[in-house]
Short mmCIF file of C-alpha atoms in Angstrom, two decimals:
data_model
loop_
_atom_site.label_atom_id
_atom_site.label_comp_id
_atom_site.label_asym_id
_atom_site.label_seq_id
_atom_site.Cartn_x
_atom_site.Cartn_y
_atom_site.Cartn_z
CA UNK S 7 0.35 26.58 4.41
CA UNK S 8 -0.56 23.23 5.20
CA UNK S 9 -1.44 21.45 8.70
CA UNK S 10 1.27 18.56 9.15
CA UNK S 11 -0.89 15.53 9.43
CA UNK S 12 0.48 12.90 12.11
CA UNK S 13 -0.55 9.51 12.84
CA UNK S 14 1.02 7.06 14.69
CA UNK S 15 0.69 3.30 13.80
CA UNK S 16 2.62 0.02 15.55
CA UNK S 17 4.20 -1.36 12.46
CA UNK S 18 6.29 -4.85 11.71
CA UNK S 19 9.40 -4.03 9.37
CA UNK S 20 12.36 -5.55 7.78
CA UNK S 21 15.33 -5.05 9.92
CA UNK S 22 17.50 -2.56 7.73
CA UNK S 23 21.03 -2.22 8.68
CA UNK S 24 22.07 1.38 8.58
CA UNK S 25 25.94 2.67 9.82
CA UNK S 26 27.15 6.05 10.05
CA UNK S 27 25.48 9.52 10.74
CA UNK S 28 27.37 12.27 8.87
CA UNK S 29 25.18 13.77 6.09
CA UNK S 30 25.09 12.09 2.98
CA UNK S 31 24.46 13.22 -0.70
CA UNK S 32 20.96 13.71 -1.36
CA UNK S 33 21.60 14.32 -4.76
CA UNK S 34 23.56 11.48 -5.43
CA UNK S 35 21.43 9.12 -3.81
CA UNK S 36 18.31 10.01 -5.56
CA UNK S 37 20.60 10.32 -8.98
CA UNK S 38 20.51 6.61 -10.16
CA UNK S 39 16.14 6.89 -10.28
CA UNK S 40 15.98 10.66 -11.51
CA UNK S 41 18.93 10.78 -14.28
CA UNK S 42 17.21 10.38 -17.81
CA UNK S 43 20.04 10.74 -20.43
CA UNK S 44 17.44 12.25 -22.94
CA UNK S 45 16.70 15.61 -20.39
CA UNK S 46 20.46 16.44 -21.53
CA UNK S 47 20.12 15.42 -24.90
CA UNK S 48 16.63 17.99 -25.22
CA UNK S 49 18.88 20.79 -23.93
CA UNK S 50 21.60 20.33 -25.86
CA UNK S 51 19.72 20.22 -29.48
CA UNK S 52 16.83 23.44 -27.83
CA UNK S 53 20.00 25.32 -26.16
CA UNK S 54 22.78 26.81 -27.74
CA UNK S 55 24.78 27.03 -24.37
CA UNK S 56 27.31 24.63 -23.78
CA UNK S 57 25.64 22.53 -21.00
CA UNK S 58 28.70 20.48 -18.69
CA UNK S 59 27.09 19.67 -15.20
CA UNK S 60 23.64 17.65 -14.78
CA UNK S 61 22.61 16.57 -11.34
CA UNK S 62 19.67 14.07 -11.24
CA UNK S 63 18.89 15.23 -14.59
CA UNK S 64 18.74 18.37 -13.90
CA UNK S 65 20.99 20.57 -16.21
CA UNK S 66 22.97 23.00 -13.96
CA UNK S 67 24.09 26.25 -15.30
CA UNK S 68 27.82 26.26 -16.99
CA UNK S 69 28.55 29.19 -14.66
CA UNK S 70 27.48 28.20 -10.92
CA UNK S 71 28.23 25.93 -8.89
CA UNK S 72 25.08 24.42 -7.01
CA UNK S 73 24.72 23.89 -3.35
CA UNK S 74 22.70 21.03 -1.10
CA UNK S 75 21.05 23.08 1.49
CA UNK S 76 21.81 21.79 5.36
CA UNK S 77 20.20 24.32 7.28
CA UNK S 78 17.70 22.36 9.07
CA UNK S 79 20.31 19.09 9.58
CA UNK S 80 22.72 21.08 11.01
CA UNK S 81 20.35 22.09 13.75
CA UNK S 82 20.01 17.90 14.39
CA UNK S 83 21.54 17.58 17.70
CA UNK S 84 22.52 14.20 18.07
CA UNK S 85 23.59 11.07 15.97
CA UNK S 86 20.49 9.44 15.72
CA UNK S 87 18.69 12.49 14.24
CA UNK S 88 21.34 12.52 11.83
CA UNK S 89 21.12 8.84 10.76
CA UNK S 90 17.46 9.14 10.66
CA UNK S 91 17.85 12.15 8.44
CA UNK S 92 20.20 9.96 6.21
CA UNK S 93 17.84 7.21 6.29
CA UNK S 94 14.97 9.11 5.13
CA UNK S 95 17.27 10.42 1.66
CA UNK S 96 17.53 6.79 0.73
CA UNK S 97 14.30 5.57 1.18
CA UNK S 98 12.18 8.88 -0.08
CA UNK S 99 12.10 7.54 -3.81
CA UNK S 100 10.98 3.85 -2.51
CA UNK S 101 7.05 4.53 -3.46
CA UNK S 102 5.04 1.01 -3.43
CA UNK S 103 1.33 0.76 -4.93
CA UNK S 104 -0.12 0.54 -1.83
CA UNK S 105 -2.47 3.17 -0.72
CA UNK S 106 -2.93 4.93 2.25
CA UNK S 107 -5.81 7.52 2.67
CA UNK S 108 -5.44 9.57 -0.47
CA UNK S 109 -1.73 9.21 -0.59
CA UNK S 110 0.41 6.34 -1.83
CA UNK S 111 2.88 4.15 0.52
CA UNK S 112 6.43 5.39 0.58
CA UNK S 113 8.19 1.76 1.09
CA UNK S 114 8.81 1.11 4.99
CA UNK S 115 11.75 1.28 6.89
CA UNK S 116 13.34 0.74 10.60
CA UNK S 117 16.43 2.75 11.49
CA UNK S 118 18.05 0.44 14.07
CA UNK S 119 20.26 2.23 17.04
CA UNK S 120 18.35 5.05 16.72
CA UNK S 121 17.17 7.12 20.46
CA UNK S 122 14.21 9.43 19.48
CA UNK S 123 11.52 10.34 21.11
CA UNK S 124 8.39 11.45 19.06
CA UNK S 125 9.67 14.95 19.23
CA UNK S 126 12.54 14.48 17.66
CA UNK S 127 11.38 11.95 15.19
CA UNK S 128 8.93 14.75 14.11
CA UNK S 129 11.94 17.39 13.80
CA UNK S 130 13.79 14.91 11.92
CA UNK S 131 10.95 14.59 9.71
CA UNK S 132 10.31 18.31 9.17
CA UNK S 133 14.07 18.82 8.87
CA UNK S 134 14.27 16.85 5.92
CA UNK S 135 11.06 18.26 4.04
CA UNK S 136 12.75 21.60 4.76
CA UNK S 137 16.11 21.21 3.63
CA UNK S 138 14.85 19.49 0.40
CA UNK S 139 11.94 21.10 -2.13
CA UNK S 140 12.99 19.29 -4.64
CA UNK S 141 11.38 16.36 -2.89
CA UNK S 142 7.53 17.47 -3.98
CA UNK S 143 5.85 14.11 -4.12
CA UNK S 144 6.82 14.12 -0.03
CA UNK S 145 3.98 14.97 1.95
CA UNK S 146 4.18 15.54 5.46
CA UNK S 147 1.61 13.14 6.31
CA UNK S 148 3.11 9.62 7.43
CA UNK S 149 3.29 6.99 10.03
CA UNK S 150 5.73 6.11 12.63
CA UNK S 151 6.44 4.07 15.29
CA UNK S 152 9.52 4.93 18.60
CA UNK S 153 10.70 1.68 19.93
CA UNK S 154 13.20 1.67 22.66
CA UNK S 155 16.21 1.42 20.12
CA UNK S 156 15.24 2.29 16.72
CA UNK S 157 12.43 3.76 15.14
CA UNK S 158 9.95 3.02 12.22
CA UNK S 159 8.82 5.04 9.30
CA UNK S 160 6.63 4.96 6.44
CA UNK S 161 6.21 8.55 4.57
CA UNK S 162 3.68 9.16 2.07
CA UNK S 163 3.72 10.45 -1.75
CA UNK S 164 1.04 12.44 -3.77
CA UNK S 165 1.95 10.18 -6.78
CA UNK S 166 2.30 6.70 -7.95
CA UNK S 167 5.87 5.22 -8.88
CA UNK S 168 4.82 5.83 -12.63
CA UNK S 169 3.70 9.32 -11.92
CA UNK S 170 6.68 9.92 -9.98
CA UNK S 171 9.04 9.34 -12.66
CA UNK S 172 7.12 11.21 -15.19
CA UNK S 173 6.54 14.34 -12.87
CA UNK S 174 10.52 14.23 -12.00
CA UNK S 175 11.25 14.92 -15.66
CA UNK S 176 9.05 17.33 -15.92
CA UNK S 177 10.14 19.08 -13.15
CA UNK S 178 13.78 18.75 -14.27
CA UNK S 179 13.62 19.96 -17.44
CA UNK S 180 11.40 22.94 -15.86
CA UNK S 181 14.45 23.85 -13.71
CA UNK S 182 17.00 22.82 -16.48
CA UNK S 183 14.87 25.85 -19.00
CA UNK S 184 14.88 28.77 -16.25
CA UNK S 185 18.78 27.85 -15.51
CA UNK S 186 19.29 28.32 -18.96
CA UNK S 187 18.78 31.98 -18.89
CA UNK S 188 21.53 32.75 -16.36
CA UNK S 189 24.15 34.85 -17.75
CA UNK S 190 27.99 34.76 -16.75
CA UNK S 191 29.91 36.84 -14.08
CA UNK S 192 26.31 36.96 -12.58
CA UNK S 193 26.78 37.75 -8.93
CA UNK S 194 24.67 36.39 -6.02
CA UNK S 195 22.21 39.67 -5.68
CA UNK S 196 21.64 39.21 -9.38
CA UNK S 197 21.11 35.46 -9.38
CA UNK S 198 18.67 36.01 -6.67
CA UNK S 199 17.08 39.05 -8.96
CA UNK S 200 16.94 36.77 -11.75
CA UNK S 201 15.36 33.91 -10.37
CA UNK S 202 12.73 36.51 -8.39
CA UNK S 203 11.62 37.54 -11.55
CA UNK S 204 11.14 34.36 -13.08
CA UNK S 205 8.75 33.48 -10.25
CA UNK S 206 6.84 36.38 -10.15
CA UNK S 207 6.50 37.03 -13.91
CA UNK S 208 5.51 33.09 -14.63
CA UNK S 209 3.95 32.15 -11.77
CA UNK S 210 0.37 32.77 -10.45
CA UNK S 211 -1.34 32.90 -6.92
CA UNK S 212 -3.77 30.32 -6.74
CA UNK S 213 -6.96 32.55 -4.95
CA UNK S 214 -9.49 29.02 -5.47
CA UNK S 215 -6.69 26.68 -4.06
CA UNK S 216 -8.59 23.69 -2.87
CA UNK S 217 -6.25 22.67 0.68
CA UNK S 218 -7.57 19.10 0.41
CA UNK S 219 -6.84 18.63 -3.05
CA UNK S 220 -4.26 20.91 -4.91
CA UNK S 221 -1.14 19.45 -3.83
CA UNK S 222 1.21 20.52 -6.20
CA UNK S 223 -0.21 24.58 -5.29
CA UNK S 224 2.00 23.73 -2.22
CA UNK S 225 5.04 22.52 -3.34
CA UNK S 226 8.10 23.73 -6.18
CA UNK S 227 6.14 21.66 -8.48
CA UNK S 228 3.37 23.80 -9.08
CA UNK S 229 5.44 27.13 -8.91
CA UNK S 230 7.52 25.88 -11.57
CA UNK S 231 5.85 23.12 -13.75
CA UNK S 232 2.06 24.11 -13.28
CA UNK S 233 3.04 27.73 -12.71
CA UNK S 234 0.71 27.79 -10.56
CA UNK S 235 0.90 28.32 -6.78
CA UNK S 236 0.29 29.82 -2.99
CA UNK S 237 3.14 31.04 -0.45
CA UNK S 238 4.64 27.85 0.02
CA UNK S 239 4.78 27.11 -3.29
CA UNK S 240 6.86 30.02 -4.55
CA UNK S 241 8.65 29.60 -1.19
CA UNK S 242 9.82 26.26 -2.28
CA UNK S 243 10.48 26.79 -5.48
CA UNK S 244 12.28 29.90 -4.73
CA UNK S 245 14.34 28.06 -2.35
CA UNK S 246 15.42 25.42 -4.52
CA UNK S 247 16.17 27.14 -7.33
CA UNK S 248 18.44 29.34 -5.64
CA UNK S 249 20.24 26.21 -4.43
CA UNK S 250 21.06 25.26 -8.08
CA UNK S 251 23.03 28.66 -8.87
CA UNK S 252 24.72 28.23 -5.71
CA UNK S 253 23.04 30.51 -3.38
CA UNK S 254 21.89 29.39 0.28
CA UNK S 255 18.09 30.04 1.84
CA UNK S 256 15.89 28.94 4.10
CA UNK S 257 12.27 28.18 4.24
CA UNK S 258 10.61 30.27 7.30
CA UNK S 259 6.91 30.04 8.32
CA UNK S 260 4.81 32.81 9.90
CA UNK S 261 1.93 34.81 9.85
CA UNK S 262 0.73 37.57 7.18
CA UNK S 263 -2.72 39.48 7.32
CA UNK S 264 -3.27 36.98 10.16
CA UNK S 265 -3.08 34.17 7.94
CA UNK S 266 -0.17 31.23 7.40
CA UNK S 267 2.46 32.40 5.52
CA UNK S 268 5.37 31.25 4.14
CA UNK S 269 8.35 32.85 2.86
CA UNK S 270 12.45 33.00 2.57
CA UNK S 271 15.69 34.20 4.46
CA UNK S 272 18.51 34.56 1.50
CA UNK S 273 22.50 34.72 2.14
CA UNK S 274 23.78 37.30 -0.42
CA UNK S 275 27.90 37.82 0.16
CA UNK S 276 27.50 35.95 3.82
CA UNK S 277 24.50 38.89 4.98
CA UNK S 278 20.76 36.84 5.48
CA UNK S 279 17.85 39.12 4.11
CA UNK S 280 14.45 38.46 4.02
CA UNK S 281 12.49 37.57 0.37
CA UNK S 282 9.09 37.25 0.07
CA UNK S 283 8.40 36.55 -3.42
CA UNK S 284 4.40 35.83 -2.91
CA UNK S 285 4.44 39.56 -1.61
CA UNK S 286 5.97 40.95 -4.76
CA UNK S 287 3.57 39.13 -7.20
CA UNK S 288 0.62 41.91 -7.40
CA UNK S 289 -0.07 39.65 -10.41
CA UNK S 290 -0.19 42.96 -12.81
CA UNK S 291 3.29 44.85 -11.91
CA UNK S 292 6.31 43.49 -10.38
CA UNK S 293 7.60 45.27 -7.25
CA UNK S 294 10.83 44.88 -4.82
CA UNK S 295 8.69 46.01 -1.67
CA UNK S 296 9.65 42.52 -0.01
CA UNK S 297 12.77 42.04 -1.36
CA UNK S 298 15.89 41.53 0.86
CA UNK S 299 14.69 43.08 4.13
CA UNK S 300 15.80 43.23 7.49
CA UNK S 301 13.90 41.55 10.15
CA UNK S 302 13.06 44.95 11.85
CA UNK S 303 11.46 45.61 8.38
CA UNK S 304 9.39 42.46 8.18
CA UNK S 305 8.14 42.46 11.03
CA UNK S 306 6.08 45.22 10.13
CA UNK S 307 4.19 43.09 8.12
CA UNK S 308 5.01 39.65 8.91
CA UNK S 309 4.68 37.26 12.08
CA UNK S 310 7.27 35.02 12.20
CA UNK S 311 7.02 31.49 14.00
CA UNK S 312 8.75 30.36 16.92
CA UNK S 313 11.79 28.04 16.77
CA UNK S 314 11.59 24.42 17.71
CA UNK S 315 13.72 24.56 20.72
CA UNK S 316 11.33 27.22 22.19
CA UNK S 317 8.18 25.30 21.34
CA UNK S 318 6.38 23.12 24.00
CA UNK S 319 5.57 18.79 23.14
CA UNK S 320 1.80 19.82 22.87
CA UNK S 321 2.87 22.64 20.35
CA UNK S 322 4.88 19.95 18.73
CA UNK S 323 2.89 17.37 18.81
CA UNK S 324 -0.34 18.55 19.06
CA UNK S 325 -3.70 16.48 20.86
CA UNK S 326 -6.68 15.26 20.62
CA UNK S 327 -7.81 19.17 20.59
CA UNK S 328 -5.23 20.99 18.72
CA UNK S 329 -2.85 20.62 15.49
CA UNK S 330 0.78 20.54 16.46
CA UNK S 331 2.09 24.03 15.28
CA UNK S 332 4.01 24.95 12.55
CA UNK S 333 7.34 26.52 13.45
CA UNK S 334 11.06 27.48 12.20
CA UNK S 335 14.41 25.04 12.62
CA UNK S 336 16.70 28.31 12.19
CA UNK S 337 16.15 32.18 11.25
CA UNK S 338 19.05 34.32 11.62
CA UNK S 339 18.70 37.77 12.62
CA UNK S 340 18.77 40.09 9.27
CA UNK S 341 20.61 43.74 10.29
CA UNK S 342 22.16 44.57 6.51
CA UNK S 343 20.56 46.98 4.38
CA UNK S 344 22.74 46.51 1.36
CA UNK S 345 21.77 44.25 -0.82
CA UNK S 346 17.62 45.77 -0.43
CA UNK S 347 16.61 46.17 -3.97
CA UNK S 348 15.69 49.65 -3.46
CA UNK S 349 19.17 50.55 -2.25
CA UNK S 350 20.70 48.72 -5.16
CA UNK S 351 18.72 49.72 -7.94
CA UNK S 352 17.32 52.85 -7.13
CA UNK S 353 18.42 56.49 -6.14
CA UNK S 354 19.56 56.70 -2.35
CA UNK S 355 18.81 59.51 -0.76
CA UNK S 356 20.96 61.03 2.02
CA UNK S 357 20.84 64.45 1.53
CA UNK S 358 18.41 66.73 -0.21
CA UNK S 359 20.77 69.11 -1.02
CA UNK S 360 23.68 67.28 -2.48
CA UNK S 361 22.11 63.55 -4.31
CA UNK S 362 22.56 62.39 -7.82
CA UNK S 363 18.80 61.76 -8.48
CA UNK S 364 18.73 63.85 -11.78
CA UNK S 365 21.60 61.62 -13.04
CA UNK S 366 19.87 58.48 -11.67
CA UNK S 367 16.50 60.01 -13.60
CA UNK S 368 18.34 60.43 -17.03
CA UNK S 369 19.48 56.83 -16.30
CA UNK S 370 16.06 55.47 -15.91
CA UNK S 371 14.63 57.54 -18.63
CA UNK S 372 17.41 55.89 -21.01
CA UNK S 373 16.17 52.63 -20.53
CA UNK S 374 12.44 54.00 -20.88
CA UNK S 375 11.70 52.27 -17.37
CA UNK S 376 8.29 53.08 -16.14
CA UNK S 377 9.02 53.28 -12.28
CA UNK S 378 11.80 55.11 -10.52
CA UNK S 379 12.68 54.59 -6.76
CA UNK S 380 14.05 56.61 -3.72
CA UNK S 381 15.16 55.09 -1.31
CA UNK S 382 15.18 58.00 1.77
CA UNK S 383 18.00 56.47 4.09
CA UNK S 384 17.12 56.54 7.79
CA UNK S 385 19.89 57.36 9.60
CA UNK S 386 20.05 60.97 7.95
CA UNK S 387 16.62 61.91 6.44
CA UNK S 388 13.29 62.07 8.39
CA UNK S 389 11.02 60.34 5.67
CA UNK S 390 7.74 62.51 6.02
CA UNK S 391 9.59 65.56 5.83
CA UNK S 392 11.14 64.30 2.78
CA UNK S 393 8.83 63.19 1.24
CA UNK S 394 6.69 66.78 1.57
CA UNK S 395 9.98 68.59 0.57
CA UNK S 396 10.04 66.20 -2.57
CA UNK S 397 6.33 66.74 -3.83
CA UNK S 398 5.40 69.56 -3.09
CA UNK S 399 8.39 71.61 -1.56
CA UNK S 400 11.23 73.77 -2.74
CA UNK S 401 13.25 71.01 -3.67
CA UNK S 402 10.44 69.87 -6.51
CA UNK S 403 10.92 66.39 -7.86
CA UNK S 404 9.66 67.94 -11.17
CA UNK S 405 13.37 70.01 -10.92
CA UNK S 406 14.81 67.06 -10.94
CA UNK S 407 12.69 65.73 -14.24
CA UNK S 408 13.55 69.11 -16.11
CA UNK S 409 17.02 68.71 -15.36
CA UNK S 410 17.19 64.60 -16.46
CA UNK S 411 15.50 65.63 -19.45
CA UNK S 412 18.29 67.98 -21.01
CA UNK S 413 20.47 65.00 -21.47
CA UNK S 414 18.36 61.69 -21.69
CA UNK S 415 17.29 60.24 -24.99
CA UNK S 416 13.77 59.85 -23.71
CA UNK S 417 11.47 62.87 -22.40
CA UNK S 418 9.71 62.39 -19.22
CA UNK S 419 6.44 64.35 -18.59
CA UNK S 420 6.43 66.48 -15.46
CA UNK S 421 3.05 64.86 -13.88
CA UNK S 422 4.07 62.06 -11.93
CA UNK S 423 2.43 59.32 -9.76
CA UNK S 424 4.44 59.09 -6.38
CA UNK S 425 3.43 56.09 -4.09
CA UNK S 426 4.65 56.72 -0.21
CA UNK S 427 6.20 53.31 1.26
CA UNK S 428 7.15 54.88 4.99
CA UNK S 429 7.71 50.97 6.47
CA UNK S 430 10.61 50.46 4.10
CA UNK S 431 11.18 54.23 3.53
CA UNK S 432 11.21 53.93 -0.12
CA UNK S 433 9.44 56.31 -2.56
CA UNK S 434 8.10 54.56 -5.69
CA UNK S 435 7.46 57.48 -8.85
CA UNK S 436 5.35 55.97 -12.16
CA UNK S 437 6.59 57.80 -14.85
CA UNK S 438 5.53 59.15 -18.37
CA UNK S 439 6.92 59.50 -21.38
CA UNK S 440 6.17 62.23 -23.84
#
């Protein structure tokens, strides 16, 4: 995760006239510099899908419908956070030559009428970084200046103008290849499968990241371009793409094995879950262990930050001493079970007499997979008892093999490899094939 880096510096601007504080169209705005006519041509000659909608150059899937995510501005409490907001969408593609530390000038502004305090200009700020991955040359390093009735900003970029332009493309036509693999009639569980996958079976944890220096490990960029990435990479990355296929999410910052972590909240069929995609990537095998959770679930592992309305100015703002803390604009409590992978995909478990595991077996065993999952539901089985009764009681999960293997097309070996997951009560079996 990285430190925001705050600095504040009494700056002369142009006056800039700005009206009006309901959101505008991020996407729109930022259209006329990103669009490059030959990122649809590409697709349509190395595609064979019939690509219709392209936003910013990005080409959308046929089939969904993509979303601008307004989590963070719709917790902006007044007008002048809002126009602030807006003002920041315009100007965030305004990069000049001139440099500023390691970073390059993002073209200064003044948002006239405009109340803030330093608080809220910093909310406003984070807000906007939050609601919009897709920005990766952003950092959240940048200068500012509260005057009595407007307020002055100059944000910072990792790249040049030239680098800018050539990175969006890249990054475009990234996201345009991993949309193109959506299928149709895809609901939003399996969009949010789909694009899971991609992540963890492209993209790599960066264990050398270099904080100072590997930008990109941070942002979508890396995740998807670079395939390369920490927490808030995949985070990002996760979170945007999901926003192309029409599926809501939200960035939310804690703590994992006591160290800054960063991971999502997902809204499948109007439920929130909890995603961790960073968890999931063992980088050898692909598991679902962190995959749509309730909060009571990840909490058991996770930390997760306090909201900004229940942080103090020092935690905010920080001091000579201390950093200002990270922390969360919105994170809805997560009750549903539903959509958990486990529960989904698996074989749930509610009684150990009466269960369709052999049939879910002979399923598995069909498509050769080499895991199977039980998912021991809570509110009727005690999961040690289970567990003991499964491997290694009268109710023998090698019964269940000998039965699956009278009617699948693929014979499993009795000798088994169970892994015990008692936090998310799920029961995770390697299997063989003879």
């Amino acid at each position: 995760m990285h430190k925001r880096i705050i600095a504040l510096l009494l700056i002369v601007l142009i006056c800039i006239s700005v009206s009006g504080c309901r959101q505008i169209n991020f996407r729109q705005i930022i259209n006329d510099v990103l669009y490059d006519e030959t990122v649809e041509e590409t697709f349509e000659t190395e595609s064979k899908t019939d690509y219709t909608a392209v936003k910013n150059g990005i080409v959308l899937s046929p089939y969904y419908e993509s979303i601008d995510i307004t989590n963070c501005y719709d917790t902006l409490d007044s007008d002048s956070e809002r126009k602030c907001y807006n003002e920041i969408a315009k100007h965030v593609t305004n990069i000049t030559s001139k440099t500023v530390d390691k970073y390059y000038a993002i073209e200064e502004f003044k948002v006239l009428n405009c109340y803030l305090t330093e608080r809220e200009l910093i909310k406003v700020v984070d807000a906007f970084i939050e609601d919009h991955s897709e920005v990766f040359w952003m950092v959240d390093s940048y200068y500012y200046y509260v005057g009595s009735d407007y307020v002055s900003l100059q944000l910072r970029s990792i790249l040049t103008k030239d680098q800018y332009k050539t990175y969006s493309k890249r990054f475009n036509k990234a996201v345009s290849k991993i949309l193109s693999g959506l299928k149709p009639n895809m609901s939003e569980f399996e969009r949010e499968l789909y694009i899971h996958d991609y992540l963890v079976n492209n993209c790599e944890y960066d264990e050398n990241v270099d904080v100072e220096n590997d930008e990109f490990q941070y942002n979508a960029y890396g995740a998807v371009v670079d395939k390369l990435a920490v927490c808030a990479g995949y985070a990002d990355a996760f979170h945007f793409l999901l926003s192309c296929v029409g599926v809501n999410s939200i960035n939310v910052s804690g703590y994992s094995d006591n160290e800054a972590h960063q991971w999502n909240i997902v809204n499948i069929d109007d439920e929130w879950y909890h995603t961790d995609v960073t968890w999931d990537d063992d980088g050898k095998e692909y598991m679902y262990d962190y995959f749509n959770l309730t909060t009571k679930q990840i909490k058991k592992s996770h930390t997760i930050n306090p909201l900004y309305e229940d942080c103090t100015d020092a935690e905010v703002l920080g001091d000579e001493n201390n950093s200002p803390e990270n922390y969360n604009f919105y994170v809805p409590k997560c009750t549903e079970t539903y959509y958990n992978y486990y529960i989904q995909k698996g074989s749930v478990l509610e009684d150990i007499n009466r269960n369709t595991m052999a049939e879910d077996l002979t399923e598995t065993a069909n498509n050769k997979e080499k895991y199977f999952h039980i998912y021991v539901d809570p509110n009727y089985l005690n999961f040690k008892t289970t567990y003991n009764q499964l491997f290694g009681g009268v109710y023998s999960f090698q019964h269940y093999i000998e039965k699956a293997n009278r009617t699948s097309k693929n014979t499993l070996s009795t000798s088994t490899y169970s892994l015990k997951k008692k936090e998310i009560s799920v029961i995770t079996v390697e299997l063989e094939y003879l």
